[in-house]
Amino acid sequence: MAKFRINILGCGSATPSARHQPSCQVVDFRDKLFMIDCGEGAQSQFRRMGLKFSRLGHIFISHLHGDHMFGLPGLLSTMALHDVGGRITIHIFREGAELLKTWMDYFLRESAFEIVYDIIEPGERRTVYEDDGLTVETFPLYHRTACTGFIFREKPKPRHLKGEMVKFHSIPVAQLKAIRDGADYVKADGTVIPNAALTSDPDPSVSYAYCSDTLHSLRVAADVAGVDTVYHEATYDSSLEKQARERGHSTAAQAADIAARAGASRLVIGHFSKRYTSGEEPLLEEARAIFPATTLAREGLTIDLI
Amino acid sequence: MAKFRINILGCGSATPSARHQPSCQVVDFRDKLFMIDCGEGAQSQFRRMGLKFSRLGHIFISHLHGDHMFGLPGLLSTMALHDVGGRITIHIFREGAELLKTWMDYFLRESAFEIVYDIIEPGERRTVYEDDGLTVETFPLYHRTACTGFIFREKPKPRHLKGEMVKFHSIPVAQLKAIRDGADYVKADGTVIPNAALTSDPDPSVSYAYCSDTLHSLRVAADVAGVDTVYHEATYDSSLEKQARERGHSTAAQAADIAARAGASRLVIGHFSKRYTSGEEPLLEEARAIFPATTLAREGLTIDLI
């Protein structure tokens, strides 16, 4: 069974609180792990959620605020201790790579663990990761400092073979991959059997967008249009819209507006201000009034996209 | 009531585990807080134990391994957020100050929070902190990298006045401080009343030594001789003495030997290897066989020295 799962490791803002850890998520795509942001304590949450360091190959950092990256030195040191000779790629803005390199060159100076830096330029739209089944793209967010979102897109899947038709036309096994990929079948006598007669539509490809931290922006809605599940920060409720704007953040209503405009099927909200000491239900209610399929992020939550 | 309390925030080694946080302690001396080492997650533990950032003025870092300092960026950022215009002094080896400065100059570039660095030289014996009631001194430890211990010493306290004698000699209030500090009283007619007739011995001054990470060394025992409560790392049990030596660590028996040689009244052991997944009682038993007044450190433990 293909897996495309979001793990929420932290969904608070600014500083760890009694309720929340700072930002960190792990996308599990067919057992390869991709971390997005890495707030302090990420390695402990990672372990607590039963995730495997050996499967983590890429870390994506949205921006250079401490609550999104102070977990990196500890996480990388632990990985270096457990995976001697291993390597990881960190996708990050240039200044973040330089800061991190200064520390890791010192703390891992006796280790063979390799850190590869992939520099993201501010405002850049680029496919920063690709394998057989998945792409990860950047797109700009609008915060107090340069900030990037990430879209994880499952690649188009093969079409389903109609077994009885394959049998009826005695199609050789060697041809089946091409047919699943959309080719027609040409018989020995030159007769063409169109692909539509041999296959049915593939399972839909699923996608996930990570939007944190950002002002409410229609450009974000346009960039994540057509994505199935959108994570969007919702630091405040609407009564604090002015404060949200001043600090480069969004309200729950604004997050819901983005999901609605993007035509998403699901919205996950997080990056909660610590002022909501008795729970973020007010944020949830506010978002659901605009976009009913909204879920509150919380530490330990997993969401299966497939 | 004077307070001299040790708060254990973390007592694991190397990486956070299900059982332990990395090294961090807070000495509470008459409501001033002094942090020793600052592993990842220290700020969360600090808050969890009900300690106040506004009372924390000094941080002492024993050595430049990640598990003793990766909590600093997060802790300092949180303090900067809460204490705009405040300051803190970090006592640390030169290279640690440089690494930290690189990060904090970036992450706190918009903050008025001030970080003062007090550079400790490897091998140095120096009083790095002093106020009316307390001194903090460094002394060398013997680890894989330069490492320093810290001794917190309460200054000598005033002698107790014998109330009935003060009254009998009609001593003016203005004289009492000098007498508590040890002066004789000279009457108007020139008669000298010796201090011993007017006062009794003061409460004993209490001291605390922090020894982590270090090889078993008689030089450490000599440096902490006469200290009341000794914290000494006990990463391993005696069956792993060779491994302890190779890695610059001590066994529980060796920690107990140091406390015994130093004439301490109490030993606290910590910096436990994560191999003791079902508890550190074997380490406790081993230490108690040599030095009965041994306590296992654990997260959340507080020890009142007075």
PDB file of N, CA and C in Angstrom, chain B residues 5-10 24 26 43-52 298-302:
ATOM      1  N   ARG B   5      19.541  25.872  46.225  1.00  0.00           N
ATOM      2  CA  ARG B   5      18.849  24.698  45.698  1.00  0.00           C
ATOM      3  C   ARG B   5      19.384  24.323  44.316  1.00  0.00           C
ATOM      4  N   ILE B   6      19.576  23.031  44.119  1.00  0.00           N
ATOM      5  CA  ILE B   6      19.981  22.535  42.807  1.00  0.00           C
ATOM      6  C   ILE B   6      18.738  21.995  42.097  1.00  0.00           C
ATOM      7  N   ASN B   7      18.502  22.448  40.872  1.00  0.00           N
ATOM      8  CA  ASN B   7      17.415  21.935  40.042  1.00  0.00           C
ATOM      9  C   ASN B   7      18.023  21.113  38.907  1.00  0.00           C
ATOM     10  N   ILE B   8      17.607  19.870  38.796  1.00  0.00           N
ATOM     11  CA  ILE B   8      18.111  19.031  37.697  1.00  0.00           C
ATOM     12  C   ILE B   8      17.132  19.143  36.521  1.00  0.00           C
ATOM     13  N   LEU B   9      17.591  19.734  35.417  1.00  0.00           N
ATOM     14  CA  LEU B   9      16.736  19.870  34.226  1.00  0.00           C
ATOM     15  C   LEU B   9      16.980  18.741  33.231  1.00  0.00           C
ATOM     16  N   GLY B  10      18.215  18.242  33.227  1.00  0.00           N
ATOM     17  CA  GLY B  10      18.538  17.136  32.323  1.00  0.00           C
ATOM     18  C   GLY B  10      19.765  16.417  32.834  1.00  0.00           C
ATOM     19  N   CYS B  24      21.673  19.726  31.925  1.00  0.00           N
ATOM     20  CA  CYS B  24      21.329  21.091  32.327  1.00  0.00           C
ATOM     21  C   CYS B  24      20.940  21.080  33.804  1.00  0.00           C
ATOM     22  N   VAL B  26      20.119  24.015  37.173  1.00  0.00           N
ATOM     23  CA  VAL B  26      19.982  25.412  37.581  1.00  0.00           C
ATOM     24  C   VAL B  26      20.204  25.496  39.088  1.00  0.00           C
ATOM     25  N   GLN B  43      15.164  25.140  27.752  1.00  0.00           N
ATOM     26  CA  GLN B  43      14.170  26.175  28.023  1.00  0.00           C
ATOM     27  C   GLN B  43      12.806  25.573  28.373  1.00  0.00           C
ATOM     28  N   SER B  44      12.464  24.454  27.754  1.00  0.00           N
ATOM     29  CA  SER B  44      11.181  23.816  28.075  1.00  0.00           C
ATOM     30  C   SER B  44      11.197  23.240  29.489  1.00  0.00           C
ATOM     31  N   GLN B  45      12.294  22.597  29.856  1.00  0.00           N
ATOM     32  CA  GLN B  45      12.423  22.046  31.203  1.00  0.00           C
ATOM     33  C   GLN B  45      12.419  23.161  32.253  1.00  0.00           C
ATOM     34  N   PHE B  46      13.070  24.250  31.909  1.00  0.00           N
ATOM     35  CA  PHE B  46      13.167  25.421  32.789  1.00  0.00           C
ATOM     36  C   PHE B  46      11.763  25.916  33.141  1.00  0.00           C
ATOM     37  N   ARG B  47      10.954  26.055  32.087  1.00  0.00           N
ATOM     38  CA  ARG B  47       9.584  26.528  32.264  1.00  0.00           C
ATOM     39  C   ARG B  47       8.768  25.499  33.046  1.00  0.00           C
ATOM     40  N   ARG B  48       8.961  24.223  32.681  1.00  0.00           N
ATOM     41  CA  ARG B  48       8.200  23.144  33.315  1.00  0.00           C
ATOM     42  C   ARG B  48       8.459  23.097  34.830  1.00  0.00           C
ATOM     43  N   MET B  49       9.689  23.462  35.229  1.00  0.00           N
ATOM     44  CA  MET B  49      10.028  23.420  36.656  1.00  0.00           C
ATOM     45  C   MET B  49       9.653  24.717  37.368  1.00  0.00           C
ATOM     46  N   GLY B  50       8.974  25.606  36.659  1.00  0.00           N
ATOM     47  CA  GLY B  50       8.474  26.816  37.307  1.00  0.00           C
ATOM     48  C   GLY B  50       9.552  27.839  37.603  1.00  0.00           C
ATOM     49  N   LEU B  51      10.673  27.763  36.901  1.00  0.00           N
ATOM     50  CA  LEU B  51      11.747  28.737  37.118  1.00  0.00           C
ATOM     51  C   LEU B  51      11.457  30.004  36.305  1.00  0.00           C
ATOM     52  N   LYS B  52      12.046  31.125  36.729  1.00  0.00           N
ATOM     53  CA  LYS B  52      11.738  32.420  36.111  1.00  0.00           C
ATOM     54  C   LYS B  52      12.926  32.907  35.287  1.00  0.00           C
ATOM     55  N   ARG B 298      17.630  13.038  38.382  1.00  0.00           N
ATOM     56  CA  ARG B 298      16.539  12.795  37.429  1.00  0.00           C
ATOM     57  C   ARG B 298      15.905  14.138  37.097  1.00  0.00           C
ATOM     58  N   GLU B 299      15.295  14.209  35.930  1.00  0.00           N
ATOM     59  CA  GLU B 299      14.682  15.448  35.490  1.00  0.00           C
ATOM     60  C   GLU B 299      13.579  15.861  36.476  1.00  0.00           C
ATOM     61  N   GLY B 300      13.629  17.076  36.922  1.00  0.00           N
ATOM     62  CA  GLY B 300      12.609  17.580  37.838  1.00  0.00           C
ATOM     63  C   GLY B 300      13.039  17.512  39.295  1.00  0.00           C
ATOM     64  N   LEU B 301      14.141  16.794  39.578  1.00  0.00           N
ATOM     65  CA  LEU B 301      14.621  16.689  40.962  1.00  0.00           C
ATOM     66  C   LEU B 301      15.160  18.030  41.452  1.00  0.00           C
ATOM     67  N   THR B 302      14.808  18.386  42.679  1.00  0.00           N
ATOM     68  CA  THR B 302      15.420  19.551  43.329  1.00  0.00           C
ATOM     69  C   THR B 302      16.077  19.078  44.625  1.00  0.00           C
TER      70      THR B 302
END
